[in-house]
XYZ file of C-alpha atoms in Angstrom:
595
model
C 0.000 0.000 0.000
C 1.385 3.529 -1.172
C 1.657 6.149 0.616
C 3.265 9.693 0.614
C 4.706 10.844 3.560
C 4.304 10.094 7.243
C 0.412 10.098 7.116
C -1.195 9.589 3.503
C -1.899 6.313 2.971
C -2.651 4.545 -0.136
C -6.520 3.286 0.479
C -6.328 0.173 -2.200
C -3.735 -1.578 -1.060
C -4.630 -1.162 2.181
C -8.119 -3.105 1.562
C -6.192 -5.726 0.028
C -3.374 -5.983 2.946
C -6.426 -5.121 5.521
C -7.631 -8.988 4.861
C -4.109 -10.242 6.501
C -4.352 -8.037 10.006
C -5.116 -9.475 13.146
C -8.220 -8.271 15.227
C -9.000 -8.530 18.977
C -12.154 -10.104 18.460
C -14.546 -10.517 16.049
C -17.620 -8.720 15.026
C -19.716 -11.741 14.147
C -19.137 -14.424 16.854
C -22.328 -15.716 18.776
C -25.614 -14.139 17.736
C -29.189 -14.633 18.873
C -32.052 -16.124 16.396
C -33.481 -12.388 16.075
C -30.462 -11.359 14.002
C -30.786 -14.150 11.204
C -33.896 -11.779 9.976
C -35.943 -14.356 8.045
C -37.677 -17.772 9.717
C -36.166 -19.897 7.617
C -32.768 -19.248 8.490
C -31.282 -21.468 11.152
C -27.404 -22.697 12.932
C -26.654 -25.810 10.861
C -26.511 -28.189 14.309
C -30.936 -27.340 14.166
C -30.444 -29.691 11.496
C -32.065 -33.055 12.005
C -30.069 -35.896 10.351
C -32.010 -38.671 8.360
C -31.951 -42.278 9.290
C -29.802 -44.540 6.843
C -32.905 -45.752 5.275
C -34.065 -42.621 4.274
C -30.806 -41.449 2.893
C -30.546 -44.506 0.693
C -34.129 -44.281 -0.636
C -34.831 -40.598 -0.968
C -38.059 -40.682 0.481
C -39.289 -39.011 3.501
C -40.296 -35.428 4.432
C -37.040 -34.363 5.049
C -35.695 -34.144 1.779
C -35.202 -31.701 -0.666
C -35.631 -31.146 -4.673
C -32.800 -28.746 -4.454
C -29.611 -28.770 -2.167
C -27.774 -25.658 -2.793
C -24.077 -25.610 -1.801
C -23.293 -21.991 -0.939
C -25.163 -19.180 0.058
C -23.446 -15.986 -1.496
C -24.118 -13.652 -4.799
C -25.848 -16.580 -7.286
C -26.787 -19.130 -4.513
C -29.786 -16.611 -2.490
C -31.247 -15.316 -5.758
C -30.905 -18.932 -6.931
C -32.706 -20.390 -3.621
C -35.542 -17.961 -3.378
C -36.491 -18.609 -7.019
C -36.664 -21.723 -6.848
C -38.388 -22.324 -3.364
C -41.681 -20.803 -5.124
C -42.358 -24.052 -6.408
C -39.750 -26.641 -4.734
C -38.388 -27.186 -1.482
C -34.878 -26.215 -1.440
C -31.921 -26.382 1.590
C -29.579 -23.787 0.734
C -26.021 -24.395 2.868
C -23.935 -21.339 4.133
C -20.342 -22.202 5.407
C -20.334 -18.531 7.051
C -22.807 -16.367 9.456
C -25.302 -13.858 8.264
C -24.299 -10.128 7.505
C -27.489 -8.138 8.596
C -26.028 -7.376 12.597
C -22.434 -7.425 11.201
C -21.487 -3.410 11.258
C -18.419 -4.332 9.269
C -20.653 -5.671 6.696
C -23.237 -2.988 6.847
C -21.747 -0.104 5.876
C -19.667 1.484 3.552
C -17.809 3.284 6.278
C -16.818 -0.091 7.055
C -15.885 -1.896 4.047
C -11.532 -1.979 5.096
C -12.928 -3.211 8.289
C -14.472 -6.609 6.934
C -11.498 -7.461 5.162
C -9.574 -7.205 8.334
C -11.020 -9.700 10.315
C -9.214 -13.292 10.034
C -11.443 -14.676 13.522
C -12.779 -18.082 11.962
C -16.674 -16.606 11.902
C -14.927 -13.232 10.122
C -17.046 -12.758 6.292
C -13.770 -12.915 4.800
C -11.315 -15.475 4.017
C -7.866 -14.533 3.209
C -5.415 -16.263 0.623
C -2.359 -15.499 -1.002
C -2.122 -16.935 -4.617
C 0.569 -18.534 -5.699
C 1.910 -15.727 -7.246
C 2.226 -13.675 -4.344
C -1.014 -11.320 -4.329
C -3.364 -11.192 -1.778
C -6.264 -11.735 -1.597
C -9.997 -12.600 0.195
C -13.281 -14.678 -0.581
C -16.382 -14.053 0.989
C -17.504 -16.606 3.292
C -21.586 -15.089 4.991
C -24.578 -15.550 3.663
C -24.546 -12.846 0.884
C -21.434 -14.036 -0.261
C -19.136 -11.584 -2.366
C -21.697 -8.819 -2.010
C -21.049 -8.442 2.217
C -17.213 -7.669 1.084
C -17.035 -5.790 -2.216
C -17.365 -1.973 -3.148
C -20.720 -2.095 -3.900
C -20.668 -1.262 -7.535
C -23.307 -2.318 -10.179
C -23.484 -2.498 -14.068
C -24.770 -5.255 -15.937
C -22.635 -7.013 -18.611
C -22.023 -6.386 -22.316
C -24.271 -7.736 -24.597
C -21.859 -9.665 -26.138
C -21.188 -11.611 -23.115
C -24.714 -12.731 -22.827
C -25.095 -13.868 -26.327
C -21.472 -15.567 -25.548
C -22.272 -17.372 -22.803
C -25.797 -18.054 -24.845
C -28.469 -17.101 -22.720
C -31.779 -16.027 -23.309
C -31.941 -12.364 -23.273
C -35.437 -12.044 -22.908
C -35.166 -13.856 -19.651
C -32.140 -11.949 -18.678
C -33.346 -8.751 -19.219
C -36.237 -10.036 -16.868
C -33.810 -11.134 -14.326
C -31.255 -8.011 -13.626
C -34.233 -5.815 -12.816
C -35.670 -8.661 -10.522
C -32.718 -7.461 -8.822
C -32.278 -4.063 -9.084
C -35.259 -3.426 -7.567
C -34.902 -4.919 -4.280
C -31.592 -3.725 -3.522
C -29.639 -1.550 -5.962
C -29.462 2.097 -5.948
C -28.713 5.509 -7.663
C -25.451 6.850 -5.934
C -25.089 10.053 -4.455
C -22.035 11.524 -5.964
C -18.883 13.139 -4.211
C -17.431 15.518 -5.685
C -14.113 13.758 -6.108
C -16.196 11.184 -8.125
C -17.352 14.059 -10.263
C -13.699 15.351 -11.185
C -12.737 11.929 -11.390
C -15.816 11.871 -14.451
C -14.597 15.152 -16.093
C -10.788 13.980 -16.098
C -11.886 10.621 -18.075
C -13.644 12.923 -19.989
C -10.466 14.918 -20.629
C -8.077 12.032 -21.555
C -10.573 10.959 -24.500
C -12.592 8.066 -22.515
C -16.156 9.188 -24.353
C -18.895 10.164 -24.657
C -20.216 10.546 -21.327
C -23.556 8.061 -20.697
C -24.709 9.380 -17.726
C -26.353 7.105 -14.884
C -26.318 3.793 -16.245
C -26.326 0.149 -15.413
C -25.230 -0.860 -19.535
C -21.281 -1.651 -20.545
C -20.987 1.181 -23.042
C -17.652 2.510 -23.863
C -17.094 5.869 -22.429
C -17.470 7.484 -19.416
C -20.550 6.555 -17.071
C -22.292 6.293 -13.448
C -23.123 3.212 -12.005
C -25.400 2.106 -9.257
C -24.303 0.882 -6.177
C -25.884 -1.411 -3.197
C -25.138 0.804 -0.659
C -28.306 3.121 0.024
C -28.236 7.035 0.602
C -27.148 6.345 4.208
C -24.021 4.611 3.329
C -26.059 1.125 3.929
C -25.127 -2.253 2.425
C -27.374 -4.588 0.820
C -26.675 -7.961 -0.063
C -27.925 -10.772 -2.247
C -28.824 -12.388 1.078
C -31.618 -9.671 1.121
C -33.122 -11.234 -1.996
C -34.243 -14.240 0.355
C -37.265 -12.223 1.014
C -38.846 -13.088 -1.550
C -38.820 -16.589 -1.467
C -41.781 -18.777 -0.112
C -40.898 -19.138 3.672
C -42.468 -22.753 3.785
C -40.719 -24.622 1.133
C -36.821 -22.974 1.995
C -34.506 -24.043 5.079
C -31.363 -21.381 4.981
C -28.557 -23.874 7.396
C -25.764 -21.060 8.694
C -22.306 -22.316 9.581
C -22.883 -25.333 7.747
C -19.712 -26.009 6.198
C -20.452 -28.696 3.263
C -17.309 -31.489 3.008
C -18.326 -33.022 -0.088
C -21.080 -34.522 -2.074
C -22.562 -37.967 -2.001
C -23.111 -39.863 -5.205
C -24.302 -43.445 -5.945
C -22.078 -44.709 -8.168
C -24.039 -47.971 -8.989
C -25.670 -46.881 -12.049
C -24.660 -46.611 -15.783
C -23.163 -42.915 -14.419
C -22.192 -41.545 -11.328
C -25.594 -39.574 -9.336
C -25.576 -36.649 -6.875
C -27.632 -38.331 -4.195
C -26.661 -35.558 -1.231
C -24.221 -33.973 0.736
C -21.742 -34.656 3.881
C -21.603 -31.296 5.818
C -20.538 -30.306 9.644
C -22.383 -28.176 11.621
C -20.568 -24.990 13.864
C -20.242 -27.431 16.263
C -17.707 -30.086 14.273
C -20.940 -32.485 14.295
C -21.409 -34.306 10.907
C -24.685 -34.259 9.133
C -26.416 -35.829 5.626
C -28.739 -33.621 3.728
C -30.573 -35.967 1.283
C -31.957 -35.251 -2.723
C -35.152 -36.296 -3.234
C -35.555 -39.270 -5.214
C -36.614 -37.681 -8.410
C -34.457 -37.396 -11.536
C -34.805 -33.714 -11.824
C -33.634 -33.260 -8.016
C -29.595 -31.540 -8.277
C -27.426 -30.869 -5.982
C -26.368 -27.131 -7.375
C -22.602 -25.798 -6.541
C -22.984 -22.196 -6.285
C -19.995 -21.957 -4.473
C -17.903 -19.610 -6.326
C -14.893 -19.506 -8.216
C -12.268 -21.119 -5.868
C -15.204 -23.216 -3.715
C -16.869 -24.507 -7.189
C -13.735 -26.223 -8.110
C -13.032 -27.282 -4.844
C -15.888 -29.100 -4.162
C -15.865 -31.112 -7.041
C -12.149 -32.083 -6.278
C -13.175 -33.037 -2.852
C -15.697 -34.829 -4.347
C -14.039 -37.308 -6.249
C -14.653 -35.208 -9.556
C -11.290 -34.223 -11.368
C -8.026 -35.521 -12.487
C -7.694 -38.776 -11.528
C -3.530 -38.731 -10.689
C -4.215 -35.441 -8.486
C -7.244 -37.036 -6.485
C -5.094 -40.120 -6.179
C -2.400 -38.364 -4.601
C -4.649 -37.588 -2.085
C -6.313 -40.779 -1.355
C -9.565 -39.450 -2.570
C -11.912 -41.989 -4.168
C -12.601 -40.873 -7.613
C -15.942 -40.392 -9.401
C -15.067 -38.998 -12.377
C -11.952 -38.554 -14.256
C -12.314 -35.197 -15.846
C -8.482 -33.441 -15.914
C -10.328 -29.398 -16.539
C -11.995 -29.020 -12.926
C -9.922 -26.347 -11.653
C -8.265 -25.398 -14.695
C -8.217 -21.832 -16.682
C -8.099 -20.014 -13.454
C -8.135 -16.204 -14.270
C -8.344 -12.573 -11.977
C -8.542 -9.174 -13.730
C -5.426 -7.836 -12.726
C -5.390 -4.180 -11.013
C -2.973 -1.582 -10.569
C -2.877 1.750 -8.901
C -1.621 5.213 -8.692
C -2.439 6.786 -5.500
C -3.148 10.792 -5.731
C -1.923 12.497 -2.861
C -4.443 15.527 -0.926
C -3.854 18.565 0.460
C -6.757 18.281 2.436
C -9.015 15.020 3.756
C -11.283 13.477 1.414
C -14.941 11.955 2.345
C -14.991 8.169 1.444
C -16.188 7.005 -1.457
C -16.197 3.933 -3.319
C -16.154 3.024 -6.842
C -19.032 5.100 -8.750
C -17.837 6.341 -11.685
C -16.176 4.278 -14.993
C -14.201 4.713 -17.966
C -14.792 1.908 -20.390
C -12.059 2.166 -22.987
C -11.548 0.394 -26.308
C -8.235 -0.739 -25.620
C -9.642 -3.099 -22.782
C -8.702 -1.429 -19.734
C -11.236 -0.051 -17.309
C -10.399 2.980 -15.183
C -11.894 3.720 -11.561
C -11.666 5.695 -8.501
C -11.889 6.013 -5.001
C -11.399 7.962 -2.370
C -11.033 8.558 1.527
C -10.719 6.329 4.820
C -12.358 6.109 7.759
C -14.371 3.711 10.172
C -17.780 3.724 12.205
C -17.443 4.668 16.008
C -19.136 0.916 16.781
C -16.744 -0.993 14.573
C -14.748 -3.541 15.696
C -10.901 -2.281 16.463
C -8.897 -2.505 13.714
C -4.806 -2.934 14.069
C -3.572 -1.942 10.370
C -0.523 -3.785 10.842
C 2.308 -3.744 8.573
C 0.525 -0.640 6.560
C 0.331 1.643 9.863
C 1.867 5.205 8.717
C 3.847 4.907 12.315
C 5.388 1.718 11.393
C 6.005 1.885 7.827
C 6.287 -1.400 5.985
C 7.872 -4.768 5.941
C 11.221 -2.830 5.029
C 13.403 -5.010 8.209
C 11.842 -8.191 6.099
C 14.346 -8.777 3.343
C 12.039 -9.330 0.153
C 12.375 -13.198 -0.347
C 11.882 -13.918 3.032
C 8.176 -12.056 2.706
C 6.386 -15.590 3.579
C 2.865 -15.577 4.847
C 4.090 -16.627 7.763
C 6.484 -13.916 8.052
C 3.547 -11.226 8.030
C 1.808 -12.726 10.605
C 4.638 -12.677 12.996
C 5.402 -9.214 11.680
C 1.717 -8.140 12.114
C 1.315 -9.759 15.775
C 4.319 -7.419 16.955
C 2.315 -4.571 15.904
C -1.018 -4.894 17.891
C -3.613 -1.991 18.901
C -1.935 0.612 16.949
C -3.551 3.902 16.355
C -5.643 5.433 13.802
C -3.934 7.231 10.707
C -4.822 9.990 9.255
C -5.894 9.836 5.451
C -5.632 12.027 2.791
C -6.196 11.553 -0.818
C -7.620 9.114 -3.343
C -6.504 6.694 -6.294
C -6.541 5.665 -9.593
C -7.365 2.253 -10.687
C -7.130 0.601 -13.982
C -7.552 -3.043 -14.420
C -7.018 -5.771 -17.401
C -10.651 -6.315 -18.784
C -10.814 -10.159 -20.227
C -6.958 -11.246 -19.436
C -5.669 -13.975 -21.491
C -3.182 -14.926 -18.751
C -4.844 -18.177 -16.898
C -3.874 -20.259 -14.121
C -5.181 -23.459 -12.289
C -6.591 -24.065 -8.821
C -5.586 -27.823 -7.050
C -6.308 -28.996 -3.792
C -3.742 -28.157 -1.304
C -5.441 -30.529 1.594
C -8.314 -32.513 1.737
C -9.585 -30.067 4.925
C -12.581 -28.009 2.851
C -11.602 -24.916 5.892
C -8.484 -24.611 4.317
C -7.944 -22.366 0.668
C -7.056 -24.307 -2.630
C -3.917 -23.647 -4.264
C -4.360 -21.006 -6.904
C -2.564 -19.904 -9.403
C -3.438 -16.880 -11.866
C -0.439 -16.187 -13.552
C -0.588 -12.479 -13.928
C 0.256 -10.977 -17.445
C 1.820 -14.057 -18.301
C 0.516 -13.209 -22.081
C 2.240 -10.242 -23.519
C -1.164 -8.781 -24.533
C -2.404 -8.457 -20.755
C 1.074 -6.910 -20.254
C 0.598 -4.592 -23.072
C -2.807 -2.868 -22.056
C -1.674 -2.807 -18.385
C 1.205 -0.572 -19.312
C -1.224 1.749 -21.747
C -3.624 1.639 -18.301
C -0.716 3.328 -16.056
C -0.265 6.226 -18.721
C -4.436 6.769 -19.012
C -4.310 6.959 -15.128
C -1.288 9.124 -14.700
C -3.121 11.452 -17.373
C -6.135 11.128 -15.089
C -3.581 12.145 -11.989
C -2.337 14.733 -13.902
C -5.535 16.396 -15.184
C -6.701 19.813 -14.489
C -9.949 18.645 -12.251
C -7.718 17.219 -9.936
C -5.927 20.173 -9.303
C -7.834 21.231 -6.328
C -7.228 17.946 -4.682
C -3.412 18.014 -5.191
C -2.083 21.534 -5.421
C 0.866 21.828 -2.881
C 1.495 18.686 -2.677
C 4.600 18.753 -4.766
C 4.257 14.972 -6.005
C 5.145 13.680 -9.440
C 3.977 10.883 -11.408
C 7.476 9.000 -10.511
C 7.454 9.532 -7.020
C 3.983 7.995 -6.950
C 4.636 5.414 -8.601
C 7.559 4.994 -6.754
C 5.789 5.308 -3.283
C 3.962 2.399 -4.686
C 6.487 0.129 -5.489
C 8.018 0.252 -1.767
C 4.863 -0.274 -0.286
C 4.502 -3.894 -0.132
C 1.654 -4.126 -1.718
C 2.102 -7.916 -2.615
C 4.581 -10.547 -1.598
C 6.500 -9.700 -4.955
C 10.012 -9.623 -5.117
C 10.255 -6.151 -5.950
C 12.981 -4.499 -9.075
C 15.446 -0.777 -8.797
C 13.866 -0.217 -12.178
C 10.280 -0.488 -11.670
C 9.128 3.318 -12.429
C 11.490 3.398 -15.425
C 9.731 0.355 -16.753
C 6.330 0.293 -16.978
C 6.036 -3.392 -18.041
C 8.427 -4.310 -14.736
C 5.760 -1.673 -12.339
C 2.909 -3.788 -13.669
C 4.649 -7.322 -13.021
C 5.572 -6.204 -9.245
C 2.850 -3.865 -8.203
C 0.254 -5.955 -9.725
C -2.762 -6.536 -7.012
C -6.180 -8.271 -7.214
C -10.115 -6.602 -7.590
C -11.345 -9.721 -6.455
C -12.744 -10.792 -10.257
C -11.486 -14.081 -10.508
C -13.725 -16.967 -12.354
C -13.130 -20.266 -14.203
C -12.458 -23.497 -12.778
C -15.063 -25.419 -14.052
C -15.254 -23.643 -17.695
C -19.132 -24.838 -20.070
C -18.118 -27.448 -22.775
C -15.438 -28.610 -20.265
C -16.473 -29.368 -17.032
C -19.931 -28.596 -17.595
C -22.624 -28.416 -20.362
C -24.341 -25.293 -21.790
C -27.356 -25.382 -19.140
C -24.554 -26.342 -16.460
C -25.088 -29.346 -15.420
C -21.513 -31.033 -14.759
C -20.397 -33.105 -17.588
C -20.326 -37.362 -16.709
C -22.334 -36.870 -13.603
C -26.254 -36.583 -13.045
C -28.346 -34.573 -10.592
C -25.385 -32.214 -10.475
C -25.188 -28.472 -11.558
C -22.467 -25.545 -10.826
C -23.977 -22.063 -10.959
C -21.776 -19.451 -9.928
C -18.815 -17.349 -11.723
C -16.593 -20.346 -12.287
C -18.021 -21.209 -15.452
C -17.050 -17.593 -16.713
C -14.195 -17.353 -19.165
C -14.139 -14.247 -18.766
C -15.529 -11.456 -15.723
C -18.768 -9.779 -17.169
C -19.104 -6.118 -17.444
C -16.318 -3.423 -15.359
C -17.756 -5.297 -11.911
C -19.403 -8.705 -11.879
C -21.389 -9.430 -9.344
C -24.636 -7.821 -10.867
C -24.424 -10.075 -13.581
C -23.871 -13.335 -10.854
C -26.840 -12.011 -8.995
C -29.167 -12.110 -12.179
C -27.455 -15.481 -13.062
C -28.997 -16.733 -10.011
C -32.242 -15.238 -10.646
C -32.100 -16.515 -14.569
C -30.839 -20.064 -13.749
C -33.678 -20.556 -11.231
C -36.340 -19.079 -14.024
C -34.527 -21.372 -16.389
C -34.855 -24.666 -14.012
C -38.500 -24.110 -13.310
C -39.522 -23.810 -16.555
C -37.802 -26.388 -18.120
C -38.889 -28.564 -15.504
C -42.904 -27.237 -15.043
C -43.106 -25.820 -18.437
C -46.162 -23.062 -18.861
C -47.194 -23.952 -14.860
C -44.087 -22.681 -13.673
C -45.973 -19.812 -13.833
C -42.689 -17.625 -12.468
C-alpha cells in the first residue's frame, strides 16, 4: 500500500493488505435467532439428520428437490427462485451479515477485510503468485465484502455465454429493484468523471447500469445512508415454507451413488458450527440436483473433494474418484489491477467506486477515495501498513512468507488510527488472457485451494496494463484534480515509486520499476477480487450447467465464466442466479411454472 509521507496512505492496497491483520475479536461471533432476519434461516446443528434408510431411498419429508451448496451472490437469488415451487436447503459455510457493522456499511468496508477470527465474512489467501487476496464466506457471499458497484454485462457476453436475453433482461431488474441504488455523488467522483472525460474516454452516458464505452455512473448497493445490501436480502422473496437457509454449515463433499450406468448426486456430507457431521438428502426424483454455487475457488473445490477431477491429483490424495475429468480447476483467471495513488492537500470523504471509464483498448479505469471507520466498529490494528510503522522494510524481500507477516503483524497490535488524505486511480485488465489453475492443497474443505493466476503471463495483458498506467497518470495529472493536489509537490514517478516500496504484494520487488512500466505492472500488480473459471461450459460442464459425466449435479456461480462480465461482476452473478432458477422451473414445469 502507497503512501506519501508520514500520514497519507494509499486506500487500495490497504483493503487488500487489511484482509491479513489481526483483530481482537470478532464482530460476528455468537448471535441470537433475532439477528438471522428471516424464519427460515437457522445454525446448521438445528439440522435433524435422516436415518440410513431414508438417505438410501430418498423418500421421507425431510428431503429436498434442491440442495444448494453456498449461500453468497448466485446461490440466495438462486434459492428464493426456486423455493416458489420446490423445497430447497440452501447451505452457508459462514454467518449472516445483517447485525455485522463491518458488513453494513460502507464506512466499514476496510474493516471486513480485516477480520481473520474463523466466523470473520472474509477469508484470506495469497495466490501462488504472491497477491493477496480474500473470498467471501456469509450468507450474501461476495456482495457483504465488495465496493458495492453495479453495471450489468455487455451484450456480447450474454449472447457468448448463450443465454436467453429475454429472460435476462427479466432477471437483472428482478434485482435491481430490491436492492440496488442511484449513488449520491462526491465531488471527487465528479472530477474523477470530467478527467476521463479529458483524456478521451467518451462520450459521457450518464447514470447507467449498460457496458458502453465511455465514461458513465453506475449504481451501487449501498443506500443514501451509506447502507449495504446484499444478495442475502433477496431471500425475502422466497416462499418461507418450502426454503430451510442452514448457517455455519460447512459442506465437506457430495454424495453420489455410483451404482448406475453414471455416477448420481444423491446428497451432501456437511458439519455443523459445532464439528458435528450431518447428511442432507436429494429427493428421489431425476430432476432433483445438488447445485454448486460456491464460487470460483469453492466450485472447483468441491468437485475435487468430491471425487470429480483428475484422476492422478485425487489419487495423490487418497480421494476416491468419481469422475476422471483433468479441466476441474483449470483456466483459473483474476482481472489484474494496478494503482496510482493521488496524494491531498486536504481530507477526502470516502467514497467507493461510482464512476467508470470503459475504454476500447480493454482497460477499465476507476476511482476512489477517503478512509475512515464507524465509532461501533470492531478495532482494527492496520498492521504492517500503519503510517507509524512503515512497511515490511526489516523483512528482506524473499523472506516475505505468509508466515512472516503474521509474525510481523502480531508485533504490531492496537496501533492507532492514521490519518488519510487523498484518493486513487485504478485501472484493471478487462478479459486477461493470462490463466492459471486451482488444485487442492489438503483434503480439509476450511483450508484455501492452491491457486494460481499467472498475472500478465501473455504479452497482450502486459501490453494494455502498461497503456492503463499512462491513461491513469493522465487522469492524476488532469486539471480537475488540481484542487485535490495543489501543494502537494508529487510527481507521477514519485507515486509510482511510493507504490512500489509499499509492499503491496509478496513480490520480489525491481530498482527499475518506475522506469519500466512493463516491470511496475509485473511487481505492483494486485487483485479486484474478479477471478472466475475453474469449471469452464463445454469442459467441465454443459451449456445449461449441469456437470459433464455426472447426473443430478449443476455448478452455478462465476466459475463457469471465461471471462468477468461487465467493469464489476457481481450484478451479472446475482441475475445469473435469478435466470438459472427461471430457467430450471420452466424447463422442468413448463407453462405452470408460472414464475
Amino acid at each position: 500500500m502507497a503512501f506519501v509521507g508520514t500520514h497519507r496512505l494509499n486506500i487500495p492496497f490497504l483493503l487488500l493488505c487489511l484482509s491479513f491483520i489481526l483483530l481482537s475479536h470478532s464482530s460476528q461471533g455468537a448471535r441470537s435467532y433475532s439477528e438471522f432476519r428471516y424464519p427460515f434461516i437457522k445454525r446448521a446443528s438445528s439440522f435433524s439428520s435422516l436415518s440410513s434408510s431414508t438417505y438410501s431411498s430418498g423418500h421421507g419429508e425431510n428431503v429436498y428437490d434442491y440442495i444448494i451448496v453456498g449461500g453468497g451472490t448466485a446461490g440466495c437469488p438462486l434459492a428464493a427462485t426456486l423455493s416458489k415451487k420446490f423445497n430447497v436447503l440452501l447451505l452457508e459455510r459462514g454467518g449472516v451479515p445483517f447485525a455485522n457493522s463491518n458488513v453494513s456499511f460502507l464506512s466499514n468496508f476496510h474493516i471486513a477485510l480485516a477480520d481473520l477470527s474463523p466466523t470473520s465474512a472474509s477469508q484470506a489467501f495469497i495466490s501462488t503468485d504472491g497477491v493477496l487476496n480474500a473470498r467471501a464466506r456469509v450468507l450474501g457471499g461476495g456482495t457483504c465484502i465488495n465496493a458495492g458497484f453495479y453495471t450489468r454485462a455487455s451484450s456480447r457476453f450474454i449472447e457468448k455465454v448463450g443465454w436467453d436475453a429475454k429472460l435476462v433482461n427479466q432477471s437483472y431488474p428482478w434485482v435491481e429493484k430490491q436492492i440496488v441504488h442511484r449513488p449520491k455523488l462526491s465531488p471527487w467522483q465528479t472530477a474523477f468523471r470530467d478527467s476521463l472525460l479529458d483524456v478521451g474516454i467518451s462520450p459521457f452516458n450518464g447514470f447507467t447500469y449498460d457496458h458502453l464505452y465511455g465514461t458513465k455512473f453506475g449504481g451501487t448497493i449501498f443506500d443514501r445512508f451509506g447502507r449495504r445490501h446484499t444478495a442475502a436480502e433477496l431471500l425475502a422473496t422466497a416462499d418461507p415454507h418450502k426454503l430451510t437457509v442452514l448457517v455455519y454449515a460447512t459442506v465437506q463433499n457430495i454424495v453420489f451413488d455410483t451404482t448406475g450406468k453414471q455416477p448420481k448426486a444423491v446428497g451432501v456430507i456437511f458439519k455443523d458450527e459445532n464439528g458435528n457431521r450431518h447428511q442432507a438428502v436429494l429427493r428421489n426424483r431425476r430432476q432433483s440436483e445438488v447445485i454448486l454455487s460456491s464460487g470460483a475457488l469453492g466450485s472447483p473445490q468441491m468437485l475435487l473433494l468430491s471425487g470429480i477431477g483428475p484422476r492422478a491429483d485425487l489419487e495423490k490424495l487418497n480421494i476416491s474418484v468419481v469422475l476422471d475429468n483433468e479441466f476441474v480447476g483449470k483456466g483459473m483467471a483474476d482481472n489484474p489491477m494496478n494503482t496510482v495513488f493521488v496524494p491531498t492537500n486536504k481530507p477526502i470523504k470516502k467514497s467507493l467506486i461510482q464512476t467508470v471509464g470503459i475504454t476500447k483498448f480493454g482497460v477499465y479505469i476507476e476511482s476512489s477515495s477517503g478512509f475512515g471507520q464507524s465509532s461501533d466498529s470492531i478495532r482494527c490494528n492496520h498492521g504492517m501498513m500503519s503510517a507509524e510503522i512503515g512497511q515490511l522494510s526489516t523483512i528482506p524481500p524473499k523472506q516475505r512468507t505468509w508466515e512472516a507477516v503474521q509474525a510481523y503483524i502480531t508485533r504490531k497490535r492496537d496501533l492507532p488510527q492514521e490519518a488519510f488524505q487523498g484518493g486513487f486511480i485504478l485501472e484493471k485488465i478487462a478479459n486477461p488472457l493470462s490463466t492459471g489453475q486451482l488444485t487442492l492443497a489438503n483434503t480439509n474443505v476450511d483450508d484455501n485451494p492452491s491457486v494460481t493466476f499467472n498475472y500478465f503471463n501473455h504479452p497482450y495483458d502486459l501490453h494494455r496494463c502498461i497503456d492503463g498506467i499512462r491513461t491513469a497518470a493522465k487522469v492524476v495529472q488532469s486539471k480537475h484534480f488540481r484542487e485535490y493536489t495543489k501543494n502537494t509537490g508529487e510527481t507521477i514517478e514519485k507515486l509510482l515509486n511510493a507504490t512500489v516500496k509499499a509492499n503491496v504484494n509478496l513480490i520480489p520487488k525491481h530498482t527499475n520499476d518506475t522506469k519500466s512500466l512493463e516491470q511496475f505492472c509485473r511487481d505492483t500488480v494486485i487483485t479486484i477480487w474478479h477471478y472466475h473459471g475453474g469449471c469452464h461450459v463445454g469442459k467441465v460442464v454443459s451449456p445449461d450447467l449441469k456437470v459433464l459425466g455426472v447426473s443430478r449435479l449443476r455448478v452455478v456461480d462465476g466459475s463457469t465464466f471465461d471471462e468477468s462480465p461487465g467493469t464489476n461482476p457481481q450484478a451479472t452473478v446475482m441475475m445469473m442466479g435469478r435466470y438459472m432458477g427461471l430457467k430450471i422451473l420452466k424447463d422442468r414445469l413448463g407453462k405452470t411454472a408460472g414464475i
